[in-house]
Amino acid sequence: MKKSLATDWALVPTFVLTTATGMALHAAAHTGNHDCWHDMAVCHVVASAAFTAAVAAHIWFHRRWYRRIMAHGANRRTLPTAVVTAMFAATALSGLALLGIDGPGTHAGLWHYGAGLAASVAVACHAARRMGTLIKASGSKRRP
């Protein structure tokens, strides 16, 4: 399997884990149990680090596409992907900023949660639109 294809497939479970642990982390903050919140925070950080690494590799494999966008600008066809990229970057950067903030229920944490929900919807739509191509590229080729 090509490295770019393996990276694209790695995005699926890491995205699901990141989204699920983020929502669970938000729910744990409402329990008032700091140990539960802390455990979910650790799970979310690990899942998010794996997802961010997969996204970085994905962007690396598609770097020519990004260079073309930078040189010629986004058009109607490329704008949704550019928006997904910007939303992911905002969510990831706000998540990094949260590493220096202690405790649940902060304004920065709620902003990150909202940004994460919006980015999750955008990423899910982005992935759904390309899933057929990914499955087709992963299919075995028959030999006569």
PDB file of C-alpha atoms in Angstrom, residues 14-76:
ATOM      1  CA  THR A  14      -7.698   8.962  14.548  1.00  0.00           C
ATOM      2  CA  PHE A  15     -10.402  11.468  13.576  1.00  0.00           C
ATOM      3  CA  VAL A  16     -13.106   9.334  15.187  1.00  0.00           C
ATOM      4  CA  LEU A  17     -11.037   8.915  18.371  1.00  0.00           C
ATOM      5  CA  THR A  18     -10.220  12.608  18.553  1.00  0.00           C
ATOM      6  CA  THR A  19     -13.845  13.634  18.112  1.00  0.00           C
ATOM      7  CA  ALA A  20     -15.177  11.029  20.548  1.00  0.00           C
ATOM      8  CA  THR A  21     -12.634  11.821  23.265  1.00  0.00           C
ATOM      9  CA  GLY A  22     -13.224  15.558  22.804  1.00  0.00           C
ATOM     10  CA  MET A  23     -16.950  15.148  23.365  1.00  0.00           C
ATOM     11  CA  ALA A  24     -16.320  12.807  26.299  1.00  0.00           C
ATOM     12  CA  LEU A  25     -13.898  15.348  27.756  1.00  0.00           C
ATOM     13  CA  HIS A  26     -16.567  18.039  27.521  1.00  0.00           C
ATOM     14  CA  ALA A  27     -19.096  15.728  29.213  1.00  0.00           C
ATOM     15  CA  ALA A  28     -16.558  14.829  31.931  1.00  0.00           C
ATOM     16  CA  ALA A  29     -16.135  18.514  32.727  1.00  0.00           C
ATOM     17  CA  HIS A  30     -19.823  18.627  33.649  1.00  0.00           C
ATOM     18  CA  THR A  31     -19.471  15.772  36.168  1.00  0.00           C
ATOM     19  CA  GLY A  32     -17.282  17.756  38.545  1.00  0.00           C
ATOM     20  CA  ASN A  33     -15.041  14.704  38.937  1.00  0.00           C
ATOM     21  CA  HIS A  34     -11.519  15.986  38.292  1.00  0.00           C
ATOM     22  CA  ASP A  35     -10.013  12.493  37.980  1.00  0.00           C
ATOM     23  CA  CYS A  36     -12.511  11.551  35.270  1.00  0.00           C
ATOM     24  CA  TRP A  37     -11.861  14.832  33.471  1.00  0.00           C
ATOM     25  CA  HIS A  38      -8.089  14.334  33.721  1.00  0.00           C
ATOM     26  CA  ASP A  39      -8.266  10.797  32.317  1.00  0.00           C
ATOM     27  CA  MET A  40     -10.353  11.983  29.363  1.00  0.00           C
ATOM     28  CA  ALA A  41      -7.981  14.902  28.819  1.00  0.00           C
ATOM     29  CA  VAL A  42      -5.036  12.500  28.553  1.00  0.00           C
ATOM     30  CA  CYS A  43      -6.957  10.287  26.112  1.00  0.00           C
ATOM     31  CA  HIS A  44      -7.911  13.327  24.034  1.00  0.00           C
ATOM     32  CA  VAL A  45      -4.348  14.633  23.918  1.00  0.00           C
ATOM     33  CA  VAL A  46      -3.014  11.246  22.766  1.00  0.00           C
ATOM     34  CA  ALA A  47      -5.747  10.833  20.121  1.00  0.00           C
ATOM     35  CA  SER A  48      -5.290  14.429  18.962  1.00  0.00           C
ATOM     36  CA  ALA A  49      -1.529  14.023  18.668  1.00  0.00           C
ATOM     37  CA  ALA A  50      -2.036  10.932  16.494  1.00  0.00           C
ATOM     38  CA  PHE A  51      -4.625  12.745  14.355  1.00  0.00           C
ATOM     39  CA  THR A  52      -2.391  15.807  13.992  1.00  0.00           C
ATOM     40  CA  ALA A  53       0.519  13.597  12.906  1.00  0.00           C
ATOM     41  CA  ALA A  54      -1.708  11.911  10.314  1.00  0.00           C
ATOM     42  CA  VAL A  55      -2.967  15.304   9.102  1.00  0.00           C
ATOM     43  CA  ALA A  56       0.615  16.588   8.811  1.00  0.00           C
ATOM     44  CA  ALA A  57       1.561  13.545   6.727  1.00  0.00           C
ATOM     45  CA  HIS A  58      -1.604  13.969   4.625  1.00  0.00           C
ATOM     46  CA  ILE A  59      -0.739  17.601   3.936  1.00  0.00           C
ATOM     47  CA  TRP A  60       2.843  16.599   3.119  1.00  0.00           C
ATOM     48  CA  PHE A  61       1.649  14.103   0.499  1.00  0.00           C
ATOM     49  CA  HIS A  62      -0.646  16.764  -0.990  1.00  0.00           C
ATOM     50  CA  ARG A  63       1.848  19.627  -0.733  1.00  0.00           C
ATOM     51  CA  ARG A  64       1.761  20.322  -4.474  1.00  0.00           C
ATOM     52  CA  TRP A  65      -1.983  21.001  -4.190  1.00  0.00           C
ATOM     53  CA  TYR A  66      -1.344  23.459  -1.347  1.00  0.00           C
ATOM     54  CA  ARG A  67       1.460  25.172  -3.325  1.00  0.00           C
ATOM     55  CA  ARG A  68      -0.882  25.584  -6.269  1.00  0.00           C
ATOM     56  CA  ILE A  69      -3.523  27.137  -3.982  1.00  0.00           C
ATOM     57  CA  MET A  70      -0.938  29.512  -2.526  1.00  0.00           C
ATOM     58  CA  ALA A  71       0.219  30.542  -5.990  1.00  0.00           C
ATOM     59  CA  HIS A  72      -3.152  30.848  -7.718  1.00  0.00           C
ATOM     60  CA  GLY A  73      -5.642  31.259  -4.882  1.00  0.00           C
ATOM     61  CA  ALA A  74      -8.620  29.148  -3.944  1.00  0.00           C
ATOM     62  CA  ASN A  75     -11.463  28.728  -6.393  1.00  0.00           C
ATOM     63  CA  ARG A  76     -14.964  27.341  -6.062  1.00  0.00           C
TER      64      ARG A  76
END
